[in-house]
CSV table of C-alpha atoms in Angstrom, one decimal:
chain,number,residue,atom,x,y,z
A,287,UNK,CA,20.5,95.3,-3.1
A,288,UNK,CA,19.9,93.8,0.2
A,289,UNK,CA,17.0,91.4,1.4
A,290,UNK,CA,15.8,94.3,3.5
A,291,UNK,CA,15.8,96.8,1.1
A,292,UNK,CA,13.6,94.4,-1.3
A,293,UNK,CA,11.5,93.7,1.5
A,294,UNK,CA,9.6,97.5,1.3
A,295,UNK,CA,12.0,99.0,4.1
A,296,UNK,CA,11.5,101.7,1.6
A,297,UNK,CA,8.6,103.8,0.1
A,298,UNK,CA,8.0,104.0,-3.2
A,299,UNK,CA,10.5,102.6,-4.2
A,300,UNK,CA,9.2,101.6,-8.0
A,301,UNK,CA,8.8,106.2,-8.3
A,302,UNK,CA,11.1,108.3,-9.8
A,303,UNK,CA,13.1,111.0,-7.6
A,304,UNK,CA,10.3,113.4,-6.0
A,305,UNK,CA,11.6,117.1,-5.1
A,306,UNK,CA,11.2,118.1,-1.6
A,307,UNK,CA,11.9,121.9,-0.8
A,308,UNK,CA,13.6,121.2,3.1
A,309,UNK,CA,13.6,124.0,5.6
A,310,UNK,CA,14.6,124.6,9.6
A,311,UNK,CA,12.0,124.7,12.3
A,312,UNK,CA,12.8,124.3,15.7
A,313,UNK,CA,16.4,123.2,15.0
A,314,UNK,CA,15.8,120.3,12.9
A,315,UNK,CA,15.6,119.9,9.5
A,316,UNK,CA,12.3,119.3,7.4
A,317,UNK,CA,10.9,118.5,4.0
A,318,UNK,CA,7.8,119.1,2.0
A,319,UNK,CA,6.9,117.9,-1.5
A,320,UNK,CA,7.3,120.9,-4.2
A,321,UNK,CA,4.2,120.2,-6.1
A,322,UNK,CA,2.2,121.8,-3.1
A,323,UNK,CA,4.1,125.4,-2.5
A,324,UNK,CA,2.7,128.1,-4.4
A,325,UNK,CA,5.4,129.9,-3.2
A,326,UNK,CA,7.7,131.7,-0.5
A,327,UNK,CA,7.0,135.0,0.8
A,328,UNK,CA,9.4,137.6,3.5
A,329,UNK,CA,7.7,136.9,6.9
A,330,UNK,CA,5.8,140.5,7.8
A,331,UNK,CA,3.4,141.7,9.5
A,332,UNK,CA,0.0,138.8,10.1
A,333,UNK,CA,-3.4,139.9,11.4
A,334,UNK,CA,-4.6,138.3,14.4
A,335,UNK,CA,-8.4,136.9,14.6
A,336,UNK,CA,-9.8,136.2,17.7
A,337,UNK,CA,-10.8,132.7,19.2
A,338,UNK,CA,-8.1,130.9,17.0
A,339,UNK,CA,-6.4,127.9,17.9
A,340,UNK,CA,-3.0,128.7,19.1
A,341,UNK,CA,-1.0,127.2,16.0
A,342,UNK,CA,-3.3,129.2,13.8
A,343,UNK,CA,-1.4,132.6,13.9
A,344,UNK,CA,-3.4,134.9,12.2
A,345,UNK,CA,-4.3,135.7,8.6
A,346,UNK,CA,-2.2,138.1,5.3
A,347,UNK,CA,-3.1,139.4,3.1
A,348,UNK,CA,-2.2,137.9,-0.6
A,349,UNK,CA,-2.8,139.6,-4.0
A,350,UNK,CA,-6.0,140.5,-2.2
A,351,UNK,CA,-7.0,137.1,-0.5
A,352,UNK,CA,-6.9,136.1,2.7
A,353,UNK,CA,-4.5,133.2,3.6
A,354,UNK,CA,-4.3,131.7,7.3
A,355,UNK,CA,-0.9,131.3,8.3
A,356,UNK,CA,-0.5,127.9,11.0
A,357,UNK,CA,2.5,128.3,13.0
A,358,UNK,CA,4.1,124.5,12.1
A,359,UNK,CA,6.2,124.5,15.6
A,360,UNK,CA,3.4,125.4,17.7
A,361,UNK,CA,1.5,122.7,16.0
A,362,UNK,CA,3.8,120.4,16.5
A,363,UNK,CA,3.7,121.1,20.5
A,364,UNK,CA,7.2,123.4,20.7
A,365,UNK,CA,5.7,126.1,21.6
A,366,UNK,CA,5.2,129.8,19.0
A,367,UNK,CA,8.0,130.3,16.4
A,368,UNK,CA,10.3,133.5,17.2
A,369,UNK,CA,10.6,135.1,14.2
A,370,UNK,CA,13.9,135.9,13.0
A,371,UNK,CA,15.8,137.8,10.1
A,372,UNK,CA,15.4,134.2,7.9
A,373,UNK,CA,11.9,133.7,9.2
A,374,UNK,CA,9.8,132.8,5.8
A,375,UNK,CA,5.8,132.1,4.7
A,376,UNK,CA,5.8,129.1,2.7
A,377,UNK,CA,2.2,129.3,0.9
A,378,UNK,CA,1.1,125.9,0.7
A,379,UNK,CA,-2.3,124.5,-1.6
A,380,UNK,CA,-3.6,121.3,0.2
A,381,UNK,CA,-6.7,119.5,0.0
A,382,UNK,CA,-9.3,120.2,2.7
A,383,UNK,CA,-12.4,118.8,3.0
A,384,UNK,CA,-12.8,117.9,-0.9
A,385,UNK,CA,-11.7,121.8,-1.7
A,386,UNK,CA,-8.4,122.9,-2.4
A,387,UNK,CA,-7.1,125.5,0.7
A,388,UNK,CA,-4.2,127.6,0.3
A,389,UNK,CA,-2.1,127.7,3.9
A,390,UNK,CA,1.1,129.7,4.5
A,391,UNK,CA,3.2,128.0,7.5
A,392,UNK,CA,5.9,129.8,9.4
A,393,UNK,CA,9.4,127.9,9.1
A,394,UNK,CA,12.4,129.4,10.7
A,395,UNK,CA,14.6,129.6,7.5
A,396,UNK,CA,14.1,127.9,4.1
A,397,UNK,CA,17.1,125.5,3.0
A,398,UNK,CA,16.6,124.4,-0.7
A,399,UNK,CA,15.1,122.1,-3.1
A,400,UNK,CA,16.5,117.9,-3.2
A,401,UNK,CA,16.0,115.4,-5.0
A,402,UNK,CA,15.3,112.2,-3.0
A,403,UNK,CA,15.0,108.7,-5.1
A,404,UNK,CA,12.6,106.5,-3.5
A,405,UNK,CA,15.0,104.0,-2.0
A,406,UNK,CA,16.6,107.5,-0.1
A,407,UNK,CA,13.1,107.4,1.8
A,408,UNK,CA,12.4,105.4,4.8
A,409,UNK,CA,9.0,105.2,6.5
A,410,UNK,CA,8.1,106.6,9.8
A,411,UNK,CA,9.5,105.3,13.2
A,412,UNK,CA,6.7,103.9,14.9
A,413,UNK,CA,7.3,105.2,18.4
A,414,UNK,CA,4.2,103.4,19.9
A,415,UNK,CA,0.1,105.0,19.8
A,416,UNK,CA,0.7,107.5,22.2
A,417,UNK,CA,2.9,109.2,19.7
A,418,UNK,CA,1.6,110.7,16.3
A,419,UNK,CA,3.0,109.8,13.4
A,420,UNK,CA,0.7,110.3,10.8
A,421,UNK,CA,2.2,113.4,10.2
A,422,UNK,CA,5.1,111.9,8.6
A,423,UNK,CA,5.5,110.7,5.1
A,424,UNK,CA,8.7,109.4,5.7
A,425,UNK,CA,13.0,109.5,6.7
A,426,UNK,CA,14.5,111.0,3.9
A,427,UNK,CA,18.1,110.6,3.6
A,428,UNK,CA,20.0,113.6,2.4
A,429,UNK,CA,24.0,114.1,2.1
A,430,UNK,CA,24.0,111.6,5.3
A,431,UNK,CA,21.5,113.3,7.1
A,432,UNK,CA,17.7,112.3,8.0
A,433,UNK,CA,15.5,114.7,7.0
A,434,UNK,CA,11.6,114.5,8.6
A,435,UNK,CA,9.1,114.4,5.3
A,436,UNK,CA,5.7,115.7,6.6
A,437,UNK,CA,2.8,114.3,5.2
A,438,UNK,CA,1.3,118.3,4.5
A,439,UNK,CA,-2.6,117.3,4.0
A,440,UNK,CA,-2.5,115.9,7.8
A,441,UNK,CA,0.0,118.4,9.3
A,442,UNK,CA,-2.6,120.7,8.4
A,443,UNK,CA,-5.7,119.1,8.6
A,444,UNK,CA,-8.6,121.8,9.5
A,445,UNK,CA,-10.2,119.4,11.8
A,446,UNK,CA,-7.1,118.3,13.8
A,447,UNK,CA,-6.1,122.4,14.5
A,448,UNK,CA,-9.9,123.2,15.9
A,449,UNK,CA,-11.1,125.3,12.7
A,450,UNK,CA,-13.9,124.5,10.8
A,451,UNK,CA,-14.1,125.2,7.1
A,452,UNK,CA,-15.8,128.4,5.8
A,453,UNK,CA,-19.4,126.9,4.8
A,454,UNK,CA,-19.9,126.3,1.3
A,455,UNK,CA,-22.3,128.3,-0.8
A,456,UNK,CA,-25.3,125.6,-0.1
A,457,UNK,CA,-24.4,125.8,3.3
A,458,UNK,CA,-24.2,129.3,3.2
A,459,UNK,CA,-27.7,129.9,2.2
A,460,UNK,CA,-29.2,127.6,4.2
A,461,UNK,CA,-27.8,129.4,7.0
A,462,UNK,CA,-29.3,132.7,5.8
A,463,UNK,CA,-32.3,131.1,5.4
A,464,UNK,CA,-32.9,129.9,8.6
């Protein structure tokens, strides 16, 4: 192993292999860690609601709850997805606000699921503060290919799209109260 590689050019390097399902959006390839999809669903039909944030592209219907569904191109400033015969939902679960939100994002197509050992996964370019990059976990290498790992929890942070949480049940009252 080489000075550099000893150094922490790479993240976690003293984990085991993590799974990463990777997927297509906007021509390059992506990656997000398995342990937060729920699971993948045909993209069909969403309902819009009015004064969203442009990423956030409307709502489904799931086994009877409703799921927001962020448009992950838009949000990362490309402009709406175009949905196509391979266009999926991936339902995500992620941590919002100390509550655990389930999120389905719009990918062009979904790839599959790789393992990537530790020393396989670079961290993020830094490309100077006027460009974010807190949205990425890392550079996973993959059959010679870099593959962008997204930090999820950030990518869809409810602050950072302009939506504010659904009040809690205190919070909830208080407001009928007043």
């Amino acid at each position: 192993m080489s000075d550099d590689k000893r150094s922490g050019a790479s993240v976690g390097a003293s984990q085991a292999s993590a799974q990463f399902l990777t997927f297509q959006l906007g021509g390059e390839m992506f990656a997000i860690g398995i342990l937060t999809i729920k699971e993948i669903i045909e993209y069909g039909e969403l309902t819009s609601v009015p004064m969203m944030p442009s990423t956030v592209r409307g709502v489904i219907n799931l086994r009877g709850a409703v799921v927001p569904v962020i448009d992950l191109q838009a949000r990362f400033g490309k402009g709406a997805v175009v949905a196509g015969k391979r266009t999926c939902i991936v339902i995500v679960e992620v941590e919002a606000q100390g509550e655990r939100q389930v999120i389905g994002v719009i990918v062009d197509a979904v790839n599959e699921v790789v393992d990537i050992p530790p020393e396989d996964i670079e961290p993020p370019p830094s490309f100077g503060s006027r460009i974010r990059t807190d949205f990425i976990h890392g550079m996973g290498k993959v059959r010679g290919r870099f593959v962008i790992l997204l930090e999820l929890e950030r990518v869809l942070s409810l602050d950072d799209l302009g939506v504010s949480a659904p009040p809690s049940g205190a919070e909830s009252e208080a407001m009928a109260e007043a």
